[in-house]
PDB file of C-alpha atoms in Angstrom:
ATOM      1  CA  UNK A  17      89.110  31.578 137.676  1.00  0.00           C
ATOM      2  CA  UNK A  18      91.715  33.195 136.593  1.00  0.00           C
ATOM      3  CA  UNK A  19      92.881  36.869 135.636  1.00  0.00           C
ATOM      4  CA  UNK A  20      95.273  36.122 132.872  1.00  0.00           C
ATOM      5  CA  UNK A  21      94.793  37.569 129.341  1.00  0.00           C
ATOM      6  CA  UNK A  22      95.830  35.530 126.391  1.00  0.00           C
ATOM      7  CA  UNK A  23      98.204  37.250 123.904  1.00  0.00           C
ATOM      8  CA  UNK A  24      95.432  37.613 121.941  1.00  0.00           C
ATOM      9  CA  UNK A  25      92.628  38.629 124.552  1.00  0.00           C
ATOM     10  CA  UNK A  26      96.080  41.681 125.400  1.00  0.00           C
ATOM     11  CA  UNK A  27      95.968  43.230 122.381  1.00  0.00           C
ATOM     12  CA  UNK A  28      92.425  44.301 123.017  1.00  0.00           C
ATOM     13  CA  UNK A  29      93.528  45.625 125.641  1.00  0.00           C
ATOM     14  CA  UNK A  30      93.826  49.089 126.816  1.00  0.00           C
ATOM     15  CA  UNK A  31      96.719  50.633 128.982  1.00  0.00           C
ATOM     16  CA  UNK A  32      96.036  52.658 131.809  1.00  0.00           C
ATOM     17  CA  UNK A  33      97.660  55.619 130.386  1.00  0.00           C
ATOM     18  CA  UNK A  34      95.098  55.386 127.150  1.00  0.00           C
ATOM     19  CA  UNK A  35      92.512  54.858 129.420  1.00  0.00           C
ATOM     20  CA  UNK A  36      93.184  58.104 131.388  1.00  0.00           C
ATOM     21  CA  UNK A  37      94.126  60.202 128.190  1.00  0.00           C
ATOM     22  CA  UNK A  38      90.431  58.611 126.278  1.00  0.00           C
ATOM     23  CA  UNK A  39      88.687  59.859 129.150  1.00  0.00           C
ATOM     24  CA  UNK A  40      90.722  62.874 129.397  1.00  0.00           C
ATOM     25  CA  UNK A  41      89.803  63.834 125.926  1.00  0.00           C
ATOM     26  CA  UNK A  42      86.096  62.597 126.245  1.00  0.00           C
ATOM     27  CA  UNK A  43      85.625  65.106 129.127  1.00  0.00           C
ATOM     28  CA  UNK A  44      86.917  68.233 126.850  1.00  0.00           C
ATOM     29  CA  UNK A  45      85.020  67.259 124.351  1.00  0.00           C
ATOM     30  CA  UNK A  46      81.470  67.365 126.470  1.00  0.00           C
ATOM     31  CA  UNK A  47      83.224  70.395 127.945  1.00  0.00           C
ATOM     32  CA  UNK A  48      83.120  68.876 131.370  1.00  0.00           C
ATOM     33  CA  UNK A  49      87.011  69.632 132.098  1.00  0.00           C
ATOM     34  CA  UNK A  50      89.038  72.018 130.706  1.00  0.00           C
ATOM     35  CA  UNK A  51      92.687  71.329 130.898  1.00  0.00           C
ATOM     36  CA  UNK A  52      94.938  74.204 132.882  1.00  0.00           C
ATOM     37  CA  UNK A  53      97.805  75.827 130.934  1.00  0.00           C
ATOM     38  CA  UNK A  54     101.200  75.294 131.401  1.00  0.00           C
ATOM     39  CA  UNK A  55     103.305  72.131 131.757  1.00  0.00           C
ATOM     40  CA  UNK A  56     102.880  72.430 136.061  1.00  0.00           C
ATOM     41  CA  UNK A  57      99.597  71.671 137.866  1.00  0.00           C
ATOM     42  CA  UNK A  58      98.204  72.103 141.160  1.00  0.00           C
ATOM     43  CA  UNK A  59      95.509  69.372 140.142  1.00  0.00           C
ATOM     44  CA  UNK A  60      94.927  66.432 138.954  1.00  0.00           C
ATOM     45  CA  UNK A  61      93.416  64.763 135.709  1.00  0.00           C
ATOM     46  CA  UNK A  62      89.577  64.228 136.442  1.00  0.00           C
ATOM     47  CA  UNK A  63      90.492  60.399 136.221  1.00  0.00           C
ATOM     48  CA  UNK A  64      94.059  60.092 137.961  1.00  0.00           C
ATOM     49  CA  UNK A  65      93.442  59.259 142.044  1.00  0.00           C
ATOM     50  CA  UNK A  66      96.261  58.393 144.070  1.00  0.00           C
ATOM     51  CA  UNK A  67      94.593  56.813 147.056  1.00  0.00           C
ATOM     52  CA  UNK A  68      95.382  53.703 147.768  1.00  0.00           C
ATOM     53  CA  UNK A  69      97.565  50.840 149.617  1.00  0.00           C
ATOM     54  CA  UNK A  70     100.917  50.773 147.778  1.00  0.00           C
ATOM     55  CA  UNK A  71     103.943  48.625 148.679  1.00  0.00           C
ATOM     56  CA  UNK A  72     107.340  49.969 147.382  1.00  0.00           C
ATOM     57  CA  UNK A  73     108.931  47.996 144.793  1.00  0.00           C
ATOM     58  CA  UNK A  74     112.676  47.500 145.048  1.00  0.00           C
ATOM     59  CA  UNK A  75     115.200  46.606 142.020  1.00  0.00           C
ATOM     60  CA  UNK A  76     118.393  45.913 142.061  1.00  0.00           C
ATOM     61  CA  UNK A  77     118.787  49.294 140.437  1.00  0.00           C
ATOM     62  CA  UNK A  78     116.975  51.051 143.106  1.00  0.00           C
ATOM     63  CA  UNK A  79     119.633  49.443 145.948  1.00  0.00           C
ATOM     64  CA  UNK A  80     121.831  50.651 143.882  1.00  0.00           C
ATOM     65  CA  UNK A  81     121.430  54.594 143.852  1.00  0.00           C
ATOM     66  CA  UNK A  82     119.990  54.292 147.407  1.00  0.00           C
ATOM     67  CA  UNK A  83     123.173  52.675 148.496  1.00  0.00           C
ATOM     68  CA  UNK A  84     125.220  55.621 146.402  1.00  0.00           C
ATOM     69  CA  UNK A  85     122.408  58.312 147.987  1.00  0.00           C
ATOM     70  CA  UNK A  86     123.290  57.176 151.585  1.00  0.00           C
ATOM     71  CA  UNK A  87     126.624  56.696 150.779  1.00  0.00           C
ATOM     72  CA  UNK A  88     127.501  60.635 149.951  1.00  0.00           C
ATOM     73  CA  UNK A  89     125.274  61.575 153.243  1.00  0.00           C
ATOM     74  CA  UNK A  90     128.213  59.758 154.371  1.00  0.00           C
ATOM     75  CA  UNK A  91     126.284  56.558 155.925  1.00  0.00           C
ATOM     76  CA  UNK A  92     129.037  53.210 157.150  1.00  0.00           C
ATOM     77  CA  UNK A  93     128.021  50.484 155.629  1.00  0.00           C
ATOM     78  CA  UNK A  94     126.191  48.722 157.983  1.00  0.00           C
ATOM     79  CA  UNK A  95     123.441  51.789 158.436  1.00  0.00           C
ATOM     80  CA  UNK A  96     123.088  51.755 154.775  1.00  0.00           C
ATOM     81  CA  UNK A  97     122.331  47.867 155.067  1.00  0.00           C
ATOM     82  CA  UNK A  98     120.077  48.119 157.584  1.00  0.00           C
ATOM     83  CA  UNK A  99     118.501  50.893 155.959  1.00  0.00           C
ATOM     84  CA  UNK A 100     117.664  48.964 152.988  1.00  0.00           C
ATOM     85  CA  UNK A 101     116.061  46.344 154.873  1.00  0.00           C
ATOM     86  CA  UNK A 102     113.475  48.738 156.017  1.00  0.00           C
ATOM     87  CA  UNK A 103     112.847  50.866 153.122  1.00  0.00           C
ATOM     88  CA  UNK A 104     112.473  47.848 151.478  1.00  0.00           C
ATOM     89  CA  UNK A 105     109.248  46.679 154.009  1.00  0.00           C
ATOM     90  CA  UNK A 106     108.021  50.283 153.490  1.00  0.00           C
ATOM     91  CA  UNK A 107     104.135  49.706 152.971  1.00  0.00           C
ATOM     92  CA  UNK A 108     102.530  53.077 152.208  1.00  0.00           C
ATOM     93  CA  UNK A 109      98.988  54.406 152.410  1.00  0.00           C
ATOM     94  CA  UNK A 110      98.022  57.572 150.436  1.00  0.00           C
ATOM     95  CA  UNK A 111      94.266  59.570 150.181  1.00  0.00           C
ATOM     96  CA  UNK A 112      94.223  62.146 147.167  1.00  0.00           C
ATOM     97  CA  UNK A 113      91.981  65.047 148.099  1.00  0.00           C
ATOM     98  CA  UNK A 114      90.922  68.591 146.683  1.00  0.00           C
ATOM     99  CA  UNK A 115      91.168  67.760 142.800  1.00  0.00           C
ATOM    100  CA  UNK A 116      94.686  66.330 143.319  1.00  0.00           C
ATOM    101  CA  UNK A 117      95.849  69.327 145.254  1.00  0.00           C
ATOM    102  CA  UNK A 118      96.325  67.864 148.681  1.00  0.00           C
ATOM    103  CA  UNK A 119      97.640  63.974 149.063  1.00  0.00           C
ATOM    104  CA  UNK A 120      97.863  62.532 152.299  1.00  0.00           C
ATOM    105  CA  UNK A 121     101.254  59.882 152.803  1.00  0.00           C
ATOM    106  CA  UNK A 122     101.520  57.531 155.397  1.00  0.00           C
ATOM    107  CA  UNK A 123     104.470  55.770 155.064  1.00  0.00           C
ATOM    108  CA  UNK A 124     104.862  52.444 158.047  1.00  0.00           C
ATOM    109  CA  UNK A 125     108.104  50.408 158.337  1.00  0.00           C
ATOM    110  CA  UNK A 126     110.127  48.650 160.844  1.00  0.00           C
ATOM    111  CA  UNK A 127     111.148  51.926 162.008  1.00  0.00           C
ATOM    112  CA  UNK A 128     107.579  53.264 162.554  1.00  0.00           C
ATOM    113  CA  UNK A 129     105.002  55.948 160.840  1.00  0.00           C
ATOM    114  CA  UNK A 130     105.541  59.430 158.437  1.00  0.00           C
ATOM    115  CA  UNK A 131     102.923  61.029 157.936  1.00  0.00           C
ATOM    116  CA  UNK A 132     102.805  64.233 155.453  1.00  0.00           C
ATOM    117  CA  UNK A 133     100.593  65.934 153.372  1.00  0.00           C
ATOM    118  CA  UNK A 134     101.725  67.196 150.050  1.00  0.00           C
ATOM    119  CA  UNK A 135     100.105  70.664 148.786  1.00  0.00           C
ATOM    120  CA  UNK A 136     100.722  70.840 144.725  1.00  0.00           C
ATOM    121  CA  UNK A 137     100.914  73.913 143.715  1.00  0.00           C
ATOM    122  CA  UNK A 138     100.929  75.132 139.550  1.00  0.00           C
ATOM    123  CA  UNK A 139      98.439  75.504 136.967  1.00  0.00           C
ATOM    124  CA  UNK A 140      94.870  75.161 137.904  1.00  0.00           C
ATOM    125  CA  UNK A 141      91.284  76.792 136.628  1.00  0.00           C
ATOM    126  CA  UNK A 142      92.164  80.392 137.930  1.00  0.00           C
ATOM    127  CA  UNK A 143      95.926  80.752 137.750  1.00  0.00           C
ATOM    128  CA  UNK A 144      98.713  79.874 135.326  1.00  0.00           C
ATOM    129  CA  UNK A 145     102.512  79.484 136.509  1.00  0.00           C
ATOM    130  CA  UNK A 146     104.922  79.499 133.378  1.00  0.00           C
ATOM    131  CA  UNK A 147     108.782  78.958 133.555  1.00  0.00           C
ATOM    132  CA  UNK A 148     111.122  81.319 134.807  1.00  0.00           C
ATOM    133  CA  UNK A 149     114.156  82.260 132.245  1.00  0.00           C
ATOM    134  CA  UNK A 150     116.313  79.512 133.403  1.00  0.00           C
ATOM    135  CA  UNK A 151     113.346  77.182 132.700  1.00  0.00           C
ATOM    136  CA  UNK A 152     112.260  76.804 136.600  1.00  0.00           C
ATOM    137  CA  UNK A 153     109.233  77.044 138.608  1.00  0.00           C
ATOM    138  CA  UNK A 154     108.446  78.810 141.454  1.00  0.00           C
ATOM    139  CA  UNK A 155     106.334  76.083 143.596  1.00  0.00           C
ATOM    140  CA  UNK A 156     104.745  77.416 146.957  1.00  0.00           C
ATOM    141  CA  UNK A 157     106.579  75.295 149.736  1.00  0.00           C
ATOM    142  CA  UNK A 158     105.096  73.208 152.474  1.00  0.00           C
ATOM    143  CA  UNK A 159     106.702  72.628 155.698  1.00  0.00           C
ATOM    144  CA  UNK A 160     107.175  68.841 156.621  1.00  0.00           C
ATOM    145  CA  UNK A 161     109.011  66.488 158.473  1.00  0.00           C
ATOM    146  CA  UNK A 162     111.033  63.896 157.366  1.00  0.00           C
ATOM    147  CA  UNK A 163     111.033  60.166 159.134  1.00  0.00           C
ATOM    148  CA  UNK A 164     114.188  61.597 161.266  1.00  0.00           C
ATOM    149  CA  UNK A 165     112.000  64.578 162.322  1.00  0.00           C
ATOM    150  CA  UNK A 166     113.754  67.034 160.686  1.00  0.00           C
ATOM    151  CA  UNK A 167     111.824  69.601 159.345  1.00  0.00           C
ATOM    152  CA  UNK A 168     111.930  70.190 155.340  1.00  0.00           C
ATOM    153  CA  UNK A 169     110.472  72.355 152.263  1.00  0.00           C
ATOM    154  CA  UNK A 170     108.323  70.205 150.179  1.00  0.00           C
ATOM    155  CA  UNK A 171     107.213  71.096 146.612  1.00  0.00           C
ATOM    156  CA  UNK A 172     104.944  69.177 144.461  1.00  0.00           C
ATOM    157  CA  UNK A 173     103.213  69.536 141.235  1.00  0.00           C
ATOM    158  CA  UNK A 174     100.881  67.321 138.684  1.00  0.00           C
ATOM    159  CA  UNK A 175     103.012  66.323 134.981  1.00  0.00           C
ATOM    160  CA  UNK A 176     102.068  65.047 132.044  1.00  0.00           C
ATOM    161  CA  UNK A 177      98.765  66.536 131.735  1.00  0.00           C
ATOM    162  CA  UNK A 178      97.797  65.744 135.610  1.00  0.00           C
ATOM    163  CA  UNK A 179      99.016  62.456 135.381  1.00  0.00           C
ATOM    164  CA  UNK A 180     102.059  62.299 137.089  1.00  0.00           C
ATOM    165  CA  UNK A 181     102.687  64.082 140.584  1.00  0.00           C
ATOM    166  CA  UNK A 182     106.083  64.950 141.660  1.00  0.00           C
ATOM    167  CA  UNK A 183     107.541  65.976 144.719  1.00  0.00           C
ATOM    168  CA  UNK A 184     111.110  67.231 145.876  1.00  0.00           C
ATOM    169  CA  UNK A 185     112.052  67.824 149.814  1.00  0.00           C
ATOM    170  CA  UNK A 186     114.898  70.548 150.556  1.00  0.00           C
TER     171      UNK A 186
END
């Protein structure tokens, strides 16, 4: 049997995103959830979880900016081929904990395993972070390391309501 929707059968459909924001909204209105302030979160949407098997997906756009990222860490040509190779067969594992305020990465490739845990900081039940005057945050920064080793700064946050996390590495 198959899993393909007519044209007709799709426009009954639901997205994903409605489906979060319906139940989103249902869970305010029994006053199960209330939403933290700000545009920054340190959690989640009750619905949004992360965990999962994900394989990366490369476009020709993508090879593109990585080629131009590696290119001004000053990378020859043939690292930045091989390097695409095994980004590209990057297979990554992830487990969403705490609300959304912790989630676990395991990234495995030719070249072998990163782990790192991600600690979102923001807007939650008890505290509200707003912009500073230039219109930036100040994220609480977690010490990880890289797939060379190298140790970094990572920030991360939940957007778009606790729908969308994002991270940044310095």
């Amino acid at each position: 049997m198959d899993s393909v929707a007519s044209s007709e059968e799709a426009d009954g459909l639901m997205s994903m995103e409605d489906a979060i924001s319906d139940s989103i909204e249902e869970a305010i209105e029994r006053g199960s959830w209330v939403p933290p302030s700000g545009d920054h979160w340190a959690i989640s949407a009750p619905e949004v979880d992360l965990s999962g098997k994900w394989k990366l997906i490369i476009t020709e756009q993508f090879k593109e900016d990585y080629d131009e990222f590696l290119k001004a860490l000053g990378q020859p040509l043939i690292v930045r081929g091989a390097a695409l190779l095994i980004v590209g067969n990057t297979r990554e594992e992830t487990k969403q904990g705490d609300g959304g305020r912790e989630v676990y990465i395991k990234g495995i490739n030719a070249k072998g395993v990163w782990e790192r845990t991600l600690k979102s900081s923001g807007s939650d039940f008890d505290t509200t972070m707003t912009p500073n005057a230039d219109g930036s945050y100040d994220h609480t920064p977690v010490k990880i390391l890289t797939a060379d080793s190298e140790k970094v700064d990572a920030t991360s946050w939940w957007e778009n309501d606790g729908t969308v996390h994002v991270s940044w590495t310095q």
